[in-house]
Tab-separated table of C-alpha atoms and ligand atoms in Angstrom:
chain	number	residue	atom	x	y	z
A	1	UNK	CA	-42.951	-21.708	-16.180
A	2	UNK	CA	-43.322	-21.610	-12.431
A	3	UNK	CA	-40.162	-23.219	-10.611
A	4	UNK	CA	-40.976	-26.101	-8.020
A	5	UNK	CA	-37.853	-26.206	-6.582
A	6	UNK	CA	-34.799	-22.906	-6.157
A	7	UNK	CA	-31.399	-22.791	-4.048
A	8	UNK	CA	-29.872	-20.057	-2.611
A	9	UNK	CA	-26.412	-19.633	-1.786
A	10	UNK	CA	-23.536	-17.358	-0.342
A	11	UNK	CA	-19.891	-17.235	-1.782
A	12	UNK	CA	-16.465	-15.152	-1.777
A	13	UNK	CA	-16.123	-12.776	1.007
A	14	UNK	CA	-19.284	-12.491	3.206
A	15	UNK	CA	-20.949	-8.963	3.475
A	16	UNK	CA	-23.490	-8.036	6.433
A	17	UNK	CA	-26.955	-8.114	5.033
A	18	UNK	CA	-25.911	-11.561	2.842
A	19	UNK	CA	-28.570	-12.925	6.012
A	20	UNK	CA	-31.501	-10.645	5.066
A	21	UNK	CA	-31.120	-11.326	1.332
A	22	UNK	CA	-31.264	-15.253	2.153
A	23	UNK	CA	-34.408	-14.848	4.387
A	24	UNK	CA	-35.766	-13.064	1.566
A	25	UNK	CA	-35.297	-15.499	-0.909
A	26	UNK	CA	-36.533	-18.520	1.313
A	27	UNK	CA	-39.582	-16.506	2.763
A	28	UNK	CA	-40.720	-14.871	-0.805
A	29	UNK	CA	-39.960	-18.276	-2.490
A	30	UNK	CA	-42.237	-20.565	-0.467
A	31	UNK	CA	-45.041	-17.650	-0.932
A	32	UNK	CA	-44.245	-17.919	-4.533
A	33	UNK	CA	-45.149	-21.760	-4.246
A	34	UNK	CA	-41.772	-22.677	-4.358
A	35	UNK	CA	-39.478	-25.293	-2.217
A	36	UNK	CA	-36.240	-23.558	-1.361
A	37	UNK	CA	-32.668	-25.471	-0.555
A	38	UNK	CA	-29.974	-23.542	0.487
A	39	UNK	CA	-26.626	-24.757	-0.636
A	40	UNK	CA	-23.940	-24.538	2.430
A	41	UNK	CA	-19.811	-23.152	1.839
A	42	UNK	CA	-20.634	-21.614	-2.144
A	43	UNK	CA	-19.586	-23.287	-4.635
A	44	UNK	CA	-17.353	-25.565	-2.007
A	45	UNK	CA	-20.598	-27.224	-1.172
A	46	UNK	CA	-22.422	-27.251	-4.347
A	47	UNK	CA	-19.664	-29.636	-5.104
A	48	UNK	CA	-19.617	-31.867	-1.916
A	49	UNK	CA	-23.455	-31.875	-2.252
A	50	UNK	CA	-23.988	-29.754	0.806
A	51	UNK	CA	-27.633	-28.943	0.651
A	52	UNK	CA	-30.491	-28.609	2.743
A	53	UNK	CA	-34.199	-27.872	2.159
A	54	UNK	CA	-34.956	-24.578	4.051
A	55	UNK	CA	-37.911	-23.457	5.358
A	56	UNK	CA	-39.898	-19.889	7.178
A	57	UNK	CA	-38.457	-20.784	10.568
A	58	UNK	CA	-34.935	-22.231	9.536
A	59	UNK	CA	-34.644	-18.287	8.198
A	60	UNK	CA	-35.738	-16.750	11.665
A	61	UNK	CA	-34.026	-14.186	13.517
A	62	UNK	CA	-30.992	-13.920	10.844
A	63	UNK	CA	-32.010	-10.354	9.784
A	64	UNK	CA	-30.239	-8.669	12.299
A	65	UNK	CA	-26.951	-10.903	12.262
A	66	UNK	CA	-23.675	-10.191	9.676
A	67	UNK	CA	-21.957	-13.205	8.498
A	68	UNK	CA	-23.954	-15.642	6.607
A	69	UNK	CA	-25.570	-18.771	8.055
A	70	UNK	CA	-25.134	-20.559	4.753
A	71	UNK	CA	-21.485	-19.994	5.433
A	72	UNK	CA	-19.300	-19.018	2.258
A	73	UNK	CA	-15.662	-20.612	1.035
A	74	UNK	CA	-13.648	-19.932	-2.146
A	75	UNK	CA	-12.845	-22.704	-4.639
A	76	UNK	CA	-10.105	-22.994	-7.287
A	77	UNK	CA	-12.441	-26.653	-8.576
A	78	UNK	CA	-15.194	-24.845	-9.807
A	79	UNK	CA	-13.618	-23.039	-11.859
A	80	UNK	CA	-12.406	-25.719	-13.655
A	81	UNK	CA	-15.089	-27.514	-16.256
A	82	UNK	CA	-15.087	-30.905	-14.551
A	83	UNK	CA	-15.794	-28.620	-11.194
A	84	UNK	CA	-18.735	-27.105	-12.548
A	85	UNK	CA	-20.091	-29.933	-13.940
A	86	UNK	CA	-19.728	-31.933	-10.435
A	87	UNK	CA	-21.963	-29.169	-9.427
A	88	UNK	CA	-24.797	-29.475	-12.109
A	89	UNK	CA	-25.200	-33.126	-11.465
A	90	UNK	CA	-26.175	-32.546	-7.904
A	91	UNK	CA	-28.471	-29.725	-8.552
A	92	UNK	CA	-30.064	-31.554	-11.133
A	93	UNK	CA	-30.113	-34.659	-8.779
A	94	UNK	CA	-31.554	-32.633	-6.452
A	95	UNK	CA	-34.487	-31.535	-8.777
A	96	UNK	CA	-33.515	-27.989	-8.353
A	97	UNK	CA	-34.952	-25.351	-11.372
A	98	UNK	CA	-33.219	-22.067	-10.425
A	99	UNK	CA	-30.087	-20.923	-8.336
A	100	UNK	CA	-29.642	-17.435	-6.133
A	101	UNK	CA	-25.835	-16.575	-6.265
A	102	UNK	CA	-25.241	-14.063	-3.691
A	103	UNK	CA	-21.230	-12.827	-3.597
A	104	UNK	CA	-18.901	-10.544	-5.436
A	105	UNK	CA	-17.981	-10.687	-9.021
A	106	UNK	CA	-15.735	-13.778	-8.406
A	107	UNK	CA	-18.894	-15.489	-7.054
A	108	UNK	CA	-20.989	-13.804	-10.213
A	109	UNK	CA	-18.788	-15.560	-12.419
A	110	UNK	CA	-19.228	-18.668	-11.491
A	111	UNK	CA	-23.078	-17.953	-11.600
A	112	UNK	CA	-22.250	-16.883	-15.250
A	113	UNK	CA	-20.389	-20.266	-15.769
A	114	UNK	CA	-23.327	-22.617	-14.951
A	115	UNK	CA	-25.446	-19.758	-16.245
A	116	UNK	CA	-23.382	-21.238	-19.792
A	117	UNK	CA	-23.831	-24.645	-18.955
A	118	UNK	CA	-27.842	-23.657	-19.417
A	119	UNK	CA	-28.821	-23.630	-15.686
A	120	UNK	CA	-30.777	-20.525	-14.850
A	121	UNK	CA	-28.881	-18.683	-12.191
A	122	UNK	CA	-30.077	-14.928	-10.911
A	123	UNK	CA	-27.077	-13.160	-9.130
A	124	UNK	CA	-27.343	-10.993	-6.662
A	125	UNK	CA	-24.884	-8.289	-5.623
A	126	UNK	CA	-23.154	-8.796	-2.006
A	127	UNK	CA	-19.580	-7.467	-1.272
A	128	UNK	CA	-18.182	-4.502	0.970
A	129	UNK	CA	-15.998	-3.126	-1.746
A	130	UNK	CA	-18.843	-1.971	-3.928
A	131	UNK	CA	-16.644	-2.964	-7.037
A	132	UNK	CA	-19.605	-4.612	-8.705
A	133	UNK	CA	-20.523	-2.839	-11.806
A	134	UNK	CA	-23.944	-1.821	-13.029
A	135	UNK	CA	-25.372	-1.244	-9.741
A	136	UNK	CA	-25.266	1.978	-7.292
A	137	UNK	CA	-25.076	-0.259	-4.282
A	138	UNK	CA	-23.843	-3.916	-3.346
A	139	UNK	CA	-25.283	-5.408	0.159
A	140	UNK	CA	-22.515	-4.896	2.818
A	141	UNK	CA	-21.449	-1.473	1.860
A	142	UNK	CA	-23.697	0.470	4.022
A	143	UNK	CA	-22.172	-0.820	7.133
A	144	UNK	CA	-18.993	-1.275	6.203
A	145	UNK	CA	-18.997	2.212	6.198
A	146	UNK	CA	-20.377	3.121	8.829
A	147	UNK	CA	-18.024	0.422	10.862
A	148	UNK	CA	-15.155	2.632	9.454
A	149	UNK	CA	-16.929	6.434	10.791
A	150	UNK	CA	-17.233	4.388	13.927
A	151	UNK	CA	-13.724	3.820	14.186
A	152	UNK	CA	-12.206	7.422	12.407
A	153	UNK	CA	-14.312	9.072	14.610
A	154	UNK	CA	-12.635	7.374	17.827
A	155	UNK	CA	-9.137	7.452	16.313
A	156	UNK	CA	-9.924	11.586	15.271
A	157	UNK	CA	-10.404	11.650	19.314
A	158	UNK	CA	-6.791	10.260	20.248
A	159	UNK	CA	-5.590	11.966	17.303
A	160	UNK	CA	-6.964	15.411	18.005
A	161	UNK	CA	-5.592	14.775	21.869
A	162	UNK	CA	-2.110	14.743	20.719
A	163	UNK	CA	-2.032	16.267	17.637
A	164	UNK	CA	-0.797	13.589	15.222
A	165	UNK	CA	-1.335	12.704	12.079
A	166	UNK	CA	-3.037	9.011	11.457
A	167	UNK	CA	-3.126	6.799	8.249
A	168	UNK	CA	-6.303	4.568	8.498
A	169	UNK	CA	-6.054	2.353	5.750
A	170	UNK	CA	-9.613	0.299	4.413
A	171	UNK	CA	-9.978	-2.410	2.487
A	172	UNK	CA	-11.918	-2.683	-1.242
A	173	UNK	CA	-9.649	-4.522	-2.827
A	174	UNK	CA	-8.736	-2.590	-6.269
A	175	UNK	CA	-11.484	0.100	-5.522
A	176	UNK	CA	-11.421	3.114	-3.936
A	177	UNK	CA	-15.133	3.363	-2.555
A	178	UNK	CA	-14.623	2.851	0.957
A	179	UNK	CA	-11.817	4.873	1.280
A	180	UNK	CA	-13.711	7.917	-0.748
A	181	UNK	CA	-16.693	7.894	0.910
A	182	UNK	CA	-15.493	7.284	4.471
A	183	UNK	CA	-13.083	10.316	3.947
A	184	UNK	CA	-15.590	12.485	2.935
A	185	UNK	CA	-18.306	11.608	5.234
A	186	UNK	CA	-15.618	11.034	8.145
A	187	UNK	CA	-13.785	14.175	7.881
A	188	UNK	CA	-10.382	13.218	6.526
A	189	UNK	CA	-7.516	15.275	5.481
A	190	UNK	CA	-6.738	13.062	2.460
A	191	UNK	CA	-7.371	9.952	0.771
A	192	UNK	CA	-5.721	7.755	-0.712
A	193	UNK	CA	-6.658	5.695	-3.789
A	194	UNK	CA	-5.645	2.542	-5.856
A	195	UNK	CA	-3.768	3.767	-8.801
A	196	UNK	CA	-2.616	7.630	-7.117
A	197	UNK	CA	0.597	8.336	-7.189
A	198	UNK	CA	2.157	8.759	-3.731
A	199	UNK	CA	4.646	11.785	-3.897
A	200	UNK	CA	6.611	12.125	-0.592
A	201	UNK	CA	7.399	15.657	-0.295
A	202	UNK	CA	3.858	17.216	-1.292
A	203	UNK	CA	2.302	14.785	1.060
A	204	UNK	CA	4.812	16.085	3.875
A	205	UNK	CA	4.236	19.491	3.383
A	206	UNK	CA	0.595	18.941	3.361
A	207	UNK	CA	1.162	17.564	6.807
A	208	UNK	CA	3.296	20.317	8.072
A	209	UNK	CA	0.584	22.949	6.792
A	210	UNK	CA	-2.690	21.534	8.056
A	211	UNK	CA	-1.156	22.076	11.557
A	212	UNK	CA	-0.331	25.545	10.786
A	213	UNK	CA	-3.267	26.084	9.659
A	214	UNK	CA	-4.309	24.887	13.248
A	215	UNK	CA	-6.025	21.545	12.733
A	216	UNK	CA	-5.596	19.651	15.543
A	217	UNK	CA	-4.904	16.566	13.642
A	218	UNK	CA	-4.468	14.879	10.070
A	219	UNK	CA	-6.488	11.884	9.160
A	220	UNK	CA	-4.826	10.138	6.068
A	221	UNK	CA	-7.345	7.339	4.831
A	222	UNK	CA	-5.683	5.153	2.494
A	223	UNK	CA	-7.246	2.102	0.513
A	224	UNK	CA	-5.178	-1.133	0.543
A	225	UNK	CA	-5.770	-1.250	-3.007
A	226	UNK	CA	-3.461	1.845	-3.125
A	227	UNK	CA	-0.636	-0.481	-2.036
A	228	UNK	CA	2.063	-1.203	-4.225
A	229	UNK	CA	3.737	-4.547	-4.923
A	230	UNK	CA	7.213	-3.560	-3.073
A	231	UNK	CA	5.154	-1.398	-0.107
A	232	UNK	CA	1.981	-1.378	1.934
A	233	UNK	CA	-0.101	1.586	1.408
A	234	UNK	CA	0.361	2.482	5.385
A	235	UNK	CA	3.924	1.796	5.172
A	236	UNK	CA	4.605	4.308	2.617
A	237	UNK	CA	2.066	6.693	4.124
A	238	UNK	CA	3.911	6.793	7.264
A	239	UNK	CA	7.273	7.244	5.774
A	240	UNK	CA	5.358	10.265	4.271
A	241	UNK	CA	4.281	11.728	7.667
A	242	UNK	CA	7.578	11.497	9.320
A	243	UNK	CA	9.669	13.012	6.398
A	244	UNK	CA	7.196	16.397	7.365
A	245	UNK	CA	8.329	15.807	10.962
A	246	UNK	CA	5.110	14.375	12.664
A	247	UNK	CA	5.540	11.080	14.473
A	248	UNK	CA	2.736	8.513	12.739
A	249	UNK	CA	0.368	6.557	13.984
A	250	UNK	CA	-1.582	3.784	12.193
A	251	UNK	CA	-4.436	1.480	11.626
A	252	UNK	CA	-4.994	-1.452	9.822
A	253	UNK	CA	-8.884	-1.683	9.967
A	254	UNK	CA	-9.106	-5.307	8.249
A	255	UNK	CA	-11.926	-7.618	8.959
A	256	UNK	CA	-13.708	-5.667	11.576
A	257	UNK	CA	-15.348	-4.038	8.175
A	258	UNK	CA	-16.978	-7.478	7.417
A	259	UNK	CA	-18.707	-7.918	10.174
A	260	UNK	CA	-21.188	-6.763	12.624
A	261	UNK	CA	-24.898	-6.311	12.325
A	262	UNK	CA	-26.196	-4.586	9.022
A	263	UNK	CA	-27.531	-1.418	9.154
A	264	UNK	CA	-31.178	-0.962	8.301
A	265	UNK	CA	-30.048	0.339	4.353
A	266	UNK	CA	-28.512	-3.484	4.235
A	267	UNK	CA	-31.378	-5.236	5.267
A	268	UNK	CA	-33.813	-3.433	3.238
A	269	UNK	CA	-31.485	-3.328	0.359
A	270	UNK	CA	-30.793	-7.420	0.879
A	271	UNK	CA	-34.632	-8.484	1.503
A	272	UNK	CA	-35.585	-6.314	-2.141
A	273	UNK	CA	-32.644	-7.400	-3.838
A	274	UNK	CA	-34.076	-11.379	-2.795
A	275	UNK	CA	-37.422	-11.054	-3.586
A	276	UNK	CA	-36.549	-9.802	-6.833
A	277	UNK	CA	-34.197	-12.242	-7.569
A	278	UNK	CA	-37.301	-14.820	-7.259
A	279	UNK	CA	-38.656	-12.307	-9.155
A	280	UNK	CA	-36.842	-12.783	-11.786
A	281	UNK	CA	-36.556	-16.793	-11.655
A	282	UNK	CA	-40.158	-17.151	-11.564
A	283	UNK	CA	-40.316	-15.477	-14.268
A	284	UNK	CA	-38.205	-17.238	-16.269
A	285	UNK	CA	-35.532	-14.363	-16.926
A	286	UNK	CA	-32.015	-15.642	-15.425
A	287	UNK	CA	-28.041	-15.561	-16.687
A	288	UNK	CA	-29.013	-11.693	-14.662
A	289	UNK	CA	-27.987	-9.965	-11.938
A	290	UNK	CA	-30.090	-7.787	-9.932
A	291	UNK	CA	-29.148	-4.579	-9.476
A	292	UNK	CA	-29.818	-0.749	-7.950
A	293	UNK	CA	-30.556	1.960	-10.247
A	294	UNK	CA	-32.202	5.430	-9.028
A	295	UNK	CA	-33.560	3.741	-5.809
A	296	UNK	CA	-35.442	0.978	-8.367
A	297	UNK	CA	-34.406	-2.438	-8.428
A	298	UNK	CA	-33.833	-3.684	-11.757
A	299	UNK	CA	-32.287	-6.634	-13.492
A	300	UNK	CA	-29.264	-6.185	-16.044
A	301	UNK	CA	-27.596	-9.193	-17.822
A	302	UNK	CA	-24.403	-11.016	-15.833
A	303	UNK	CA	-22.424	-10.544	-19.331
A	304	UNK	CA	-22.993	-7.017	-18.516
A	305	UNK	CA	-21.729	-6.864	-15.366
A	306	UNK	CA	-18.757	-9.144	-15.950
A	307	UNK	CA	-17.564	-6.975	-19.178
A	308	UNK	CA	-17.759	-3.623	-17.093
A	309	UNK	CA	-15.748	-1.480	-15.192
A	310	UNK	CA	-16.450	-0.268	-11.697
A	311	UNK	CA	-16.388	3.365	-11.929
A	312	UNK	CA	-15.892	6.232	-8.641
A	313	UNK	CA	-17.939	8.890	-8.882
A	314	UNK	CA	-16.939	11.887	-10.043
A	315	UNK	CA	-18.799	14.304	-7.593
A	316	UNK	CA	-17.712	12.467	-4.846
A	317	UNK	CA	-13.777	12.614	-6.568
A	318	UNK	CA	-14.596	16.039	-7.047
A	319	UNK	CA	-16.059	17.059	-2.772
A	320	UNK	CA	-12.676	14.951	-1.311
A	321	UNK	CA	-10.149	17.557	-1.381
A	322	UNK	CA	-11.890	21.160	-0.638
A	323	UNK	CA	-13.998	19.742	2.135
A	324	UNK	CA	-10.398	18.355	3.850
A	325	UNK	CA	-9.393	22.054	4.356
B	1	LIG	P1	-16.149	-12.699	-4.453
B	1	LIG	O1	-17.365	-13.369	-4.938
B	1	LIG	O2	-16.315	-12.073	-3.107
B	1	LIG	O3	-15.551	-11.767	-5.484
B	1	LIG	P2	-14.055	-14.621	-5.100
B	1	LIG	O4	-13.438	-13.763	-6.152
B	1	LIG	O5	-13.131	-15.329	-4.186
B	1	LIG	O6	-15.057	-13.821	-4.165
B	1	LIG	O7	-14.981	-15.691	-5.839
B	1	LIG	C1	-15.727	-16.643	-5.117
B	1	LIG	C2	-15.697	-17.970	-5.829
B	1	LIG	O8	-16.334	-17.847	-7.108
B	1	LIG	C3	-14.306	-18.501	-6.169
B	1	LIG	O9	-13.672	-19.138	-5.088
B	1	LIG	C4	-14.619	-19.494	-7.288
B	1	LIG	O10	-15.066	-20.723	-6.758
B	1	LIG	C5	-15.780	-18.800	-8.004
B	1	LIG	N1	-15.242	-18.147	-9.212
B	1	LIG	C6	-14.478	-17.024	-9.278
B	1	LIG	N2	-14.104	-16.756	-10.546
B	1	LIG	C7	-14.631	-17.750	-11.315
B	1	LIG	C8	-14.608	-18.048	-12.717
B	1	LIG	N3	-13.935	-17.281	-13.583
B	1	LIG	N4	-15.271	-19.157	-13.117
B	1	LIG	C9	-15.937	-19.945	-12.263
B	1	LIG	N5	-15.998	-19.718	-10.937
B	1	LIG	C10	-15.366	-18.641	-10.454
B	2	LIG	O1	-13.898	-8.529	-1.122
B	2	LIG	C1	-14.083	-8.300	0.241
B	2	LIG	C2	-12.763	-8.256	0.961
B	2	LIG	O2	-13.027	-8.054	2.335
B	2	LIG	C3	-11.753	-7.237	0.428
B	2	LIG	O3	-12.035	-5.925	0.855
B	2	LIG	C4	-10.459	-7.792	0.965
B	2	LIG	O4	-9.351	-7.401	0.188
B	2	LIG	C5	-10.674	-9.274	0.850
B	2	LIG	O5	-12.088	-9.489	0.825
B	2	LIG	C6	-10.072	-10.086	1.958
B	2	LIG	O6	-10.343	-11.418	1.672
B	2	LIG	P1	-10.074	-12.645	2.646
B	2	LIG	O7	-11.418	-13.205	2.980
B	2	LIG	O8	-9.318	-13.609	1.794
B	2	LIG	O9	-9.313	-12.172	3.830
């Protein structure tokens, strides 16, 4: 049956390309026939009944920006019942048929809890850390990347200048992917990962030996995942360095990796993943998330997602350490 009336919303930690995605969803939706409402602050303001009717030109010019105009927030409410209840009886006051979550996994389940409550919810994959399962590619991680080369390359400059060893460390909560792939594609020495063992005397002689070997510096790119509930990842790291007699230098890259403009893989990959989240509404298939699989966008159930692991690959485990020599 044809929806009259869909939301849209963004939640958890924003991701650059969350804009495209909702421009998508408003622009494809009215072309669908539909009306579409974009709920403000997540889940925050799905509560508080923060909701306004959006239109072609209310979406304009948003491609290009990172952040998200529908602004996100994190609630500990709705994940209570009475919280997500709160939330049905607006959207149903409202009239509206069909919801676009676009966040992390937190965000997905919520989408998954009024997905329960027999609202029809599509979810849509949006969170630097790539640690959504079942697809190749969340919306945010392409330029979160390349926010990080931007940055290893300049700090490989200073480093190479005075020969010192760095520890860069990246965020991705639990997951490794942005510290992986930025070593590999940024030229690091050695990564770090959540769940590796940090053993001070290897990683000190692997210090003392890359300079022998006559690189001019060592780039150490940790994930803060890797950190342990006593030490910071870059803490330990640089206790590491200067046991092998290097003086360390560090960087904390933070929230610079949120933001900032998406690259053109994030706004292509947020305007298909919207549009086929409408898709998917419209035709009556939701409690799904949509998804990247060989370069095709498909749909796969939220049950799925939520019940999965996210998994590194192994050819990329596999490159890391013989292209650091
Ligand atoms: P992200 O979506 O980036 O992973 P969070 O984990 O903070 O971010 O989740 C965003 C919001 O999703 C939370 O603040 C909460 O309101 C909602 N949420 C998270 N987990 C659940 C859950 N188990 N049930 C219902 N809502 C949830
Ligand atoms: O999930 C995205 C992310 O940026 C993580 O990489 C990081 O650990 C976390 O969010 C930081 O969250 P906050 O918004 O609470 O600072």
């Amino acid at each position: 049956m044809q929806m009259k009336r869909i939301a849209v919303m963004t939640s958890g930690g924003d991701a650059p390309g969350m804009n495209a995605c909702v421009r998508a969803v408003v622009r494809y939706g009215i072309a669908a026939g539909a009306e579409v409402y974009g709920i403000r602050r997540g889940y925050v303001g799905m509560m508080a009944n923060d909701i306004v009717q959006l239109d072609s030109r209310a979406v304009g010019g948003i491609v290009r920006s990172g952040g998200t105009v529908l602004l996100s927030a994190r609630s500990q409410e709705f994940k209570t019942e009475e919280g997500q209840k709160k939330a049905l009886e607006v959207l149903r006051g409202w009239g509206i048929e069909g919801l676009v979550v676009i966040g992390g996994d937190g965000s997905l389940r919520g989408a998954a809890a009024l997905h329960k409550h027999g609202f029809p919810v599509v979810g849509v994959p949006a969170s630097i850390d790539n640690d959504i399962p079942c697809t190749e590619m969340a919306i945010g991680v392409d330029t979160a990347l390349n926010t990080i080369l931007n940055a290893m390359d300049k700090i490989k400059d200073t480093a190479s200048a005075h020969q010192r060893a760095f520890i860069i460390e990246v965020m991705g909560r639990q997951h490794g992917y942005l510290a992986l792939m930025a070593g590999i594609a940024g030229g690091a020495e050695m990564v770090v990962l959540p769940g590796q063992a940090v053993d001070r005397s290897s990683i000190a002689n692997e210090v003392r030996s890359a300079f022998l070997r006559g690189k001019p510096h060592f780039i150490i790119v940790a994930a803060e995942g890797a950190s342990t509930p006593e030490t910071g990842i870059t803490q330990l790291l640089s206790e590491c360095v200067a046991e092998s007699g290097h003086d360390p230098r560090s960087t904390v890259l933070g929230h610079v990796q949120r933001g900032g403009s998406p690259t053109c893989f994030d706004r292509l990959l947020g305007t298909r993943f919207g549009a086929a989240a409408v898709d998917s509404l419209m035709d009556g298939t939701s409690g799904v998330m949509v998804a990247l699989r060989a370069g095709e966008i498909v749909t796969v159930p939220i049950s799925e997602v939520l019940s999965s692991q996210p998994i590194l690959s192994k050819d990329a485990l596999i490159l890391a350490e013989p292209l650091a020599h």
